Structures are given as C-alpha cells and as structure tokens.
C-alpha positions as a Python dict, from the first residue, in 0.01 Angstrom:
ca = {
    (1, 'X'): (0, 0, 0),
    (2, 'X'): (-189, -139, 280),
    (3, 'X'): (61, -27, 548),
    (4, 'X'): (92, 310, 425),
    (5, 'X'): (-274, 332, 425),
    (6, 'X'): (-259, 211, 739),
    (7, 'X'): (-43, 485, 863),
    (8, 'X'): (-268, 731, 813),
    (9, 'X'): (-505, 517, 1106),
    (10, 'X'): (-493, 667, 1481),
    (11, 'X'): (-430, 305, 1565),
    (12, 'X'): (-300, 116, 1259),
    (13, 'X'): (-329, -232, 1500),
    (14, 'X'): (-719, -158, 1527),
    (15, 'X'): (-754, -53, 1166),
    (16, 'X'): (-580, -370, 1045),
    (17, 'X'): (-831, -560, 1301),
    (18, 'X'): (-1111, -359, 1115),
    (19, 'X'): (-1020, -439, 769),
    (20, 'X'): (-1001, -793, 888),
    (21, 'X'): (-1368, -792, 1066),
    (22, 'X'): (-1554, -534, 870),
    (23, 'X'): (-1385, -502, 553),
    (24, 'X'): (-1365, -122, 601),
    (25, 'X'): (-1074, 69, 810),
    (26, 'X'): (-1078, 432, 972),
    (27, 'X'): (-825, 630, 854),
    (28, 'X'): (-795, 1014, 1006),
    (29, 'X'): (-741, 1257, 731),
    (30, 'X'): (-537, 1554, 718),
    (31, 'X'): (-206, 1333, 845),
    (32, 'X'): (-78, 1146, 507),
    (33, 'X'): (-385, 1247, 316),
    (34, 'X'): (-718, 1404, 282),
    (35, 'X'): (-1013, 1342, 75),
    (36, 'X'): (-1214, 1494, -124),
    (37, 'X'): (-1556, 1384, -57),
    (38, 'X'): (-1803, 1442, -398),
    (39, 'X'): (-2172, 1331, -459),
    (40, 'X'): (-2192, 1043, -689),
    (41, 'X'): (-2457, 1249, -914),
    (42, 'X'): (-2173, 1485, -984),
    (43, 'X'): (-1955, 1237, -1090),
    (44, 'X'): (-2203, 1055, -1281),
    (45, 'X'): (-2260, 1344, -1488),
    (46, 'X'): (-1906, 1430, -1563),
    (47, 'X'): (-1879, 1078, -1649),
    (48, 'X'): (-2219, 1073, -1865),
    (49, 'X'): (-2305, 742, -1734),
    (50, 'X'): (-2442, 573, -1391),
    (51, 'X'): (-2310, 259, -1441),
    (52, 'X'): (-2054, 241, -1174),
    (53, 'X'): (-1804, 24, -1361),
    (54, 'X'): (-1815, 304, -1691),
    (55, 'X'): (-1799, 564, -1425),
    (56, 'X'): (-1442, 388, -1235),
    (57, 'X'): (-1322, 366, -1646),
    (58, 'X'): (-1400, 734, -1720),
    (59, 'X'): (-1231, 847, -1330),
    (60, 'X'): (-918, 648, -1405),
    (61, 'X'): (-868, 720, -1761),
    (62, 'X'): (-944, 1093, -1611),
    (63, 'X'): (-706, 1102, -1328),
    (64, 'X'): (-328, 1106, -1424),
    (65, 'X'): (-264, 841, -1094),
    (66, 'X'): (-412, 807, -774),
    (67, 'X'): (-680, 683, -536),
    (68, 'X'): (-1063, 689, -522),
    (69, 'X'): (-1284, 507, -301),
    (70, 'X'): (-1663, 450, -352),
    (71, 'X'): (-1918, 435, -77),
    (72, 'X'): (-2171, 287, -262),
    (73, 'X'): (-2440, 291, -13),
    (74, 'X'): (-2449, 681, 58),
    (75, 'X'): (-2340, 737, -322),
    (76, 'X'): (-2022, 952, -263),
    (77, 'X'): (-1712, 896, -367),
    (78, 'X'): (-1386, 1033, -204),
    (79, 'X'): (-1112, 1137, -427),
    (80, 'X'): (-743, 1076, -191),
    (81, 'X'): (-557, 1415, -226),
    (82, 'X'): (-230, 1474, -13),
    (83, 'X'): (-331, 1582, 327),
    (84, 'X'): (-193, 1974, 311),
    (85, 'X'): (-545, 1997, 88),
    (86, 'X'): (-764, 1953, 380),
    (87, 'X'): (-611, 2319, 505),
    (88, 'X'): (-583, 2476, 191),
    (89, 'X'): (-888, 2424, -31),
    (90, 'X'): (-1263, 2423, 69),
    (91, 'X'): (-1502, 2379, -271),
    (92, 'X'): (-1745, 2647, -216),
    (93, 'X'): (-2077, 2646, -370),
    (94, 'X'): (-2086, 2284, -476),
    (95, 'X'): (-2364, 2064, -306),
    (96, 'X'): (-2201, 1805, -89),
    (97, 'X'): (-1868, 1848, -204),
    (98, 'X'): (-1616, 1893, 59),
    (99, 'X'): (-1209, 1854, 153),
    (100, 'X'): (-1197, 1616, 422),
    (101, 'X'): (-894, 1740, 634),
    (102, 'X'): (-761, 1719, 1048),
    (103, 'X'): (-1072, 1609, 1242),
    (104, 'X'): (-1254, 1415, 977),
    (105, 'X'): (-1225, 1009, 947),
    (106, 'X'): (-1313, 820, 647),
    (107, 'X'): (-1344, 470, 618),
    (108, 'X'): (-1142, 271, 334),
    (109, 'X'): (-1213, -74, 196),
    (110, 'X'): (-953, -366, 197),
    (111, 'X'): (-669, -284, -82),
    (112, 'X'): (-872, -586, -309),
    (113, 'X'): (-1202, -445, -277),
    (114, 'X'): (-1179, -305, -669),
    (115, 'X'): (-1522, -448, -809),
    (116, 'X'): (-1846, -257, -731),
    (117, 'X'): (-2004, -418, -461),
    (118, 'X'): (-2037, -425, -65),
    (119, 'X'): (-2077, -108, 100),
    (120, 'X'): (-1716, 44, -52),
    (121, 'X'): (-1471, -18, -283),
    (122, 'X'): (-1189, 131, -470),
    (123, 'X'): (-1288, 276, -763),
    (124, 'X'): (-959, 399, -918),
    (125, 'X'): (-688, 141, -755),
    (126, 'X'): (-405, 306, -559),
    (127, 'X'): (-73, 200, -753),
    (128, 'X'): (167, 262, -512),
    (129, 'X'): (187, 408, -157),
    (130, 'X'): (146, 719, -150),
    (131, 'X'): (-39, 798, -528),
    (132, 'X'): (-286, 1045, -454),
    (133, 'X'): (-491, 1247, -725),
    (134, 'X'): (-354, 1605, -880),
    (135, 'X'): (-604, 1847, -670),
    (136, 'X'): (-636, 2023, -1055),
    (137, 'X'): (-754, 1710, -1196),
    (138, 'X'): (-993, 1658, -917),
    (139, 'X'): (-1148, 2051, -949),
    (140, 'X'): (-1150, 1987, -1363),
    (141, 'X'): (-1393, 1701, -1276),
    (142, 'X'): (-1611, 1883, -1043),
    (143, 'X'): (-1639, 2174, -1290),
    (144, 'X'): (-1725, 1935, -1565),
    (145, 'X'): (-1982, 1778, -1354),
    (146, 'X'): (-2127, 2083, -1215),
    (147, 'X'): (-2165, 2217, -1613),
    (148, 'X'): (-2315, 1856, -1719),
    (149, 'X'): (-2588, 1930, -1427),
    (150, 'X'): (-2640, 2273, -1584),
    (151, 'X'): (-2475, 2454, -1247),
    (152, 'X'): (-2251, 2771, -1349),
    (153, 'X'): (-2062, 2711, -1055),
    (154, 'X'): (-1692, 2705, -1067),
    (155, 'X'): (-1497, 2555, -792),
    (156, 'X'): (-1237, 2757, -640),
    (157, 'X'): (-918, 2706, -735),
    (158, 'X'): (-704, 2478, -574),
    (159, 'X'): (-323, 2536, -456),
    (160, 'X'): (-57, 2458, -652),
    (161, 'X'): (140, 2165, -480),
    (162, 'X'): (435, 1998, -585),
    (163, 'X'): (552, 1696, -641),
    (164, 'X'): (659, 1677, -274),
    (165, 'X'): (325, 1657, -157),
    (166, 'X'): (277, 1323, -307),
    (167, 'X'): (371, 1048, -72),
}
C-alpha cells in the first residue's frame, strides 16, 4: 500500500524521506487519486458523535472499502476517491467541502498511523492498493451530514464510475 501511495508523490524518493522524518508525505492529487476534503463538523454530525474513534467506526462501517485520512489539527478529513473525481465533481454549496484534483497536494500519514493522534491519521485503513471510496457513498454522507446540521443542501451528484476507476 505504501508504494502505491507513494506513486501518487511528484518524487516518491522525497515522500518516502518525508514519511520517515515527518510522519506525513505529499502526495499530488488528480494522478492515482483525489480527495475529497470535508469539515470534520459535517462528519461529526452524520456520524452523531465527536468522538473521533465512534466517528472512524461509523465512516468504515459506512463506506463499502476505501481510504480516509484525518487531519486532526485543522479538523478535516479527506475521503480518497479515484483521481478522474477531481475533474468531474465539485460539491457546490457545502461549506468547506471540496474535490481535491490536478494542482492540489495533500499530505498522508505513515500506512500505521490508524489511532487518533499526532497531527493525521488514517481514519478508515486502506486495505489494499488502490481501495478508494464509492464517490456515491461519499455524497450520501455529506447529504446526511448537511441534513443532521439542519442545511437543505443537496450535493450535486457525482459521476457514475466504474469499477475501472478503482486502482
């Protein structure tokens, strides 16, 4: 998982020296993957808890595979979605919630960082290289987040992809 991860880096040598010094690597999006970036008060609410351990049970009993990183000290967490969504879907409408795609970075903990501490960790483990999350899944979330926060926003839809989008 690591080195697939790590091919989604610019420079996979100086992301692997990153993960070693700072426990966090930049990976480019929009190459093997994008992310979905959302506040954590969005999916605290879909979750009905703040307890970030209940929250990471609720996301990965609610996700039917893939990959979610926690930034715990900016509160956001960033849902991995294969990279064609960072050109196909932008969440309109939703406070902080965007598609990270070509041009944007985000920084991913080491592959063992799975407990809620440090700055970031993985909230939903990735299983295998490559499992991202169902874009439907991840829009199903924000809209039941945005009705727990008593918005009547509804996210745009996203594209259908299929299974060959997922690594």
């Amino acid at each position: 998982m690591a080195q697939w991860l790590l091919s989604a880096a610019a420079n996979p040598r100086v992301a692997r020296a990153e993960w070693e010094r700072y426990e966090i690597a930049v990976l480019a999006c929009g190459g093997v993957l994008s992310a979905v970036r959302v506040p954590g008060e969005l999916v605290w609410a879909a979750a009905g808890t703040e307890d970030h351990a209940e929250a990471d049970v609720f996301l990965t009993d609610w996700l039917d595979g893939g990959a979610v990183v926690m930034d715990r000290r900016a509160s956001l967490y960033y849902f991995l979605v294969p990279a064609l969504m960072g050109r196909l879907w932008k969440p309109k409408g939703m406070r902080g919630v965007e598609c990270l795609g070509p041009g944007s970075y985000l920084g991913v903990p080491l592959i063992d960082h799975t407990v809620p501490e440090g700055r970031a960790y993985w909230a939903v483990e990735m299983d295998s290289p490559g499992a991202l999350c169902w874009p439907d899944e991840v829009a199903a979330l924000l809209q039941r987040g945005q009705t727990a926060l008593g918005s009547d926003v509804t996210p745009r839809p996203v594209p259908r992809l299929g299974a060959e989008h997922f690594g």
